[in-house]
């Protein structure tokens, strides 16, 4: 049971992190900082690969 709870908590935090990054990226794009936003996407892809390894 505890394992499931931890898994859900992890899922919530990753979703929240992704949402916050998405909002920040939109703000960046509005300000015309495309380069920063694309760099963020690259690091996000790396993070997703790492989380797959962990799971």
mmCIF file with all atom_site columns, C-alpha atoms in Angstrom, residues 1-54:
data_model
loop_
_atom_site.group_PDB
_atom_site.id
_atom_site.type_symbol
_atom_site.label_atom_id
_atom_site.label_alt_id
_atom_site.label_comp_id
_atom_site.label_asym_id
_atom_site.label_entity_id
_atom_site.label_seq_id
_atom_site.pdbx_PDB_ins_code
_atom_site.Cartn_x
_atom_site.Cartn_y
_atom_site.Cartn_z
_atom_site.occupancy
_atom_site.B_iso_or_equiv
_atom_site.pdbx_formal_charge
_atom_site.auth_seq_id
_atom_site.auth_comp_id
_atom_site.auth_asym_id
_atom_site.auth_atom_id
_atom_site.pdbx_PDB_model_num
ATOM 1  C CA . UNK A 1 1  ? 0.000  0.000  0.000   1.00 0.00 ? 1  UNK A CA 1
ATOM 2  C CA . UNK A 1 2  ? 2.780  2.420  0.948   1.00 0.00 ? 2  UNK A CA 1
ATOM 3  C CA . UNK A 1 3  ? 4.516  1.711  -2.363  1.00 0.00 ? 3  UNK A CA 1
ATOM 4  C CA . UNK A 1 4  ? 1.397  2.681  -4.298  1.00 0.00 ? 4  UNK A CA 1
ATOM 5  C CA . UNK A 1 5  ? 1.061  5.889  -2.288  1.00 0.00 ? 5  UNK A CA 1
ATOM 6  C CA . UNK A 1 6  ? 4.675  6.828  -3.012  1.00 0.00 ? 6  UNK A CA 1
ATOM 7  C CA . UNK A 1 7  ? 4.149  6.095  -6.683  1.00 0.00 ? 7  UNK A CA 1
ATOM 8  C CA . UNK A 1 8  ? 1.103  8.375  -6.806  1.00 0.00 ? 8  UNK A CA 1
ATOM 9  C CA . UNK A 1 9  ? 2.991  11.101 -4.957  1.00 0.00 ? 9  UNK A CA 1
ATOM 10 C CA . UNK A 1 10 ? 5.841  10.784 -7.461  1.00 0.00 ? 10 UNK A CA 1
ATOM 11 C CA . UNK A 1 11 ? 3.362  10.991 -10.338 1.00 0.00 ? 11 UNK A CA 1
ATOM 12 C CA . UNK A 1 12 ? 1.788  14.129 -8.880  1.00 0.00 ? 12 UNK A CA 1
ATOM 13 C CA . UNK A 1 13 ? 5.110  15.880 -8.373  1.00 0.00 ? 13 UNK A CA 1
ATOM 14 C CA . UNK A 1 14 ? 6.317  15.057 -11.885 1.00 0.00 ? 14 UNK A CA 1
ATOM 15 C CA . UNK A 1 15 ? 3.044  16.235 -13.404 1.00 0.00 ? 15 UNK A CA 1
ATOM 16 C CA . UNK A 1 16 ? 3.229  19.446 -11.397 1.00 0.00 ? 16 UNK A CA 1
ATOM 17 C CA . UNK A 1 17 ? 6.851  19.961 -12.415 1.00 0.00 ? 17 UNK A CA 1
ATOM 18 C CA . UNK A 1 18 ? 5.940  19.458 -16.050 1.00 0.00 ? 18 UNK A CA 1
ATOM 19 C CA . UNK A 1 19 ? 3.007  21.864 -15.763 1.00 0.00 ? 19 UNK A CA 1
ATOM 20 C CA . UNK A 1 20 ? 5.128  24.570 -14.131 1.00 0.00 ? 20 UNK A CA 1
ATOM 21 C CA . UNK A 1 21 ? 7.791  24.142 -16.799 1.00 0.00 ? 21 UNK A CA 1
ATOM 22 C CA . UNK A 1 22 ? 5.094  24.330 -19.499 1.00 0.00 ? 22 UNK A CA 1
ATOM 23 C CA . UNK A 1 23 ? 3.766  27.595 -18.055 1.00 0.00 ? 23 UNK A CA 1
ATOM 24 C CA . UNK A 1 24 ? 7.280  29.034 -17.780 1.00 0.00 ? 24 UNK A CA 1
ATOM 25 C CA . UNK A 1 25 ? 8.000  27.967 -21.348 1.00 0.00 ? 25 UNK A CA 1
ATOM 26 C CA . UNK A 1 26 ? 4.868  29.743 -22.608 1.00 0.00 ? 26 UNK A CA 1
ATOM 27 C CA . UNK A 1 27 ? 5.962  32.897 -20.812 1.00 0.00 ? 27 UNK A CA 1
ATOM 28 C CA . UNK A 1 28 ? 9.425  32.589 -22.351 1.00 0.00 ? 28 UNK A CA 1
ATOM 29 C CA . UNK A 1 29 ? 7.970  32.114 -25.806 1.00 0.00 ? 29 UNK A CA 1
ATOM 30 C CA . UNK A 1 30 ? 5.819  35.201 -25.337 1.00 0.00 ? 30 UNK A CA 1
ATOM 31 C CA . UNK A 1 31 ? 8.967  37.171 -24.538 1.00 0.00 ? 31 UNK A CA 1
ATOM 32 C CA . UNK A 1 32 ? 10.670 35.763 -27.621 1.00 0.00 ? 32 UNK A CA 1
ATOM 33 C CA . UNK A 1 33 ? 13.263 33.624 -25.806 1.00 0.00 ? 33 UNK A CA 1
ATOM 34 C CA . UNK A 1 34 ? 12.888 30.668 -28.172 1.00 0.00 ? 34 UNK A CA 1
ATOM 35 C CA . UNK A 1 35 ? 16.436 29.464 -27.607 1.00 0.00 ? 35 UNK A CA 1
ATOM 36 C CA . UNK A 1 36 ? 15.939 29.078 -23.855 1.00 0.00 ? 36 UNK A CA 1
ATOM 37 C CA . UNK A 1 37 ? 12.668 27.234 -24.356 1.00 0.00 ? 37 UNK A CA 1
ATOM 38 C CA . UNK A 1 38 ? 14.195 24.749 -26.795 1.00 0.00 ? 38 UNK A CA 1
ATOM 39 C CA . UNK A 1 39 ? 17.136 24.128 -24.437 1.00 0.00 ? 39 UNK A CA 1
ATOM 40 C CA . UNK A 1 40 ? 14.587 23.391 -21.711 1.00 0.00 ? 40 UNK A CA 1
ATOM 41 C CA . UNK A 1 41 ? 12.857 20.877 -23.984 1.00 0.00 ? 41 UNK A CA 1
ATOM 42 C CA . UNK A 1 42 ? 16.134 19.033 -24.588 1.00 0.00 ? 42 UNK A CA 1
ATOM 43 C CA . UNK A 1 43 ? 16.806 18.729 -20.854 1.00 0.00 ? 43 UNK A CA 1
ATOM 44 C CA . UNK A 1 44 ? 13.195 17.617 -20.332 1.00 0.00 ? 44 UNK A CA 1
ATOM 45 C CA . UNK A 1 45 ? 13.618 14.767 -22.815 1.00 0.00 ? 45 UNK A CA 1
ATOM 46 C CA . UNK A 1 46 ? 16.717 13.621 -20.939 1.00 0.00 ? 46 UNK A CA 1
ATOM 47 C CA . UNK A 1 47 ? 14.771 13.722 -17.698 1.00 0.00 ? 47 UNK A CA 1
ATOM 48 C CA . UNK A 1 48 ? 11.981 11.588 -19.153 1.00 0.00 ? 48 UNK A CA 1
ATOM 49 C CA . UNK A 1 49 ? 14.495 8.967  -20.294 1.00 0.00 ? 49 UNK A CA 1
ATOM 50 C CA . UNK A 1 50 ? 15.985 8.873  -16.803 1.00 0.00 ? 50 UNK A CA 1
ATOM 51 C CA . UNK A 1 51 ? 12.581 8.453  -15.178 1.00 0.00 ? 51 UNK A CA 1
ATOM 52 C CA . UNK A 1 52 ? 11.838 5.543  -17.518 1.00 0.00 ? 52 UNK A CA 1
ATOM 53 C CA . UNK A 1 53 ? 15.078 3.898  -16.377 1.00 0.00 ? 53 UNK A CA 1
ATOM 54 C CA . UNK A 1 54 ? 14.071 4.394  -12.756 1.00 0.00 ? 54 UNK A CA 1
#
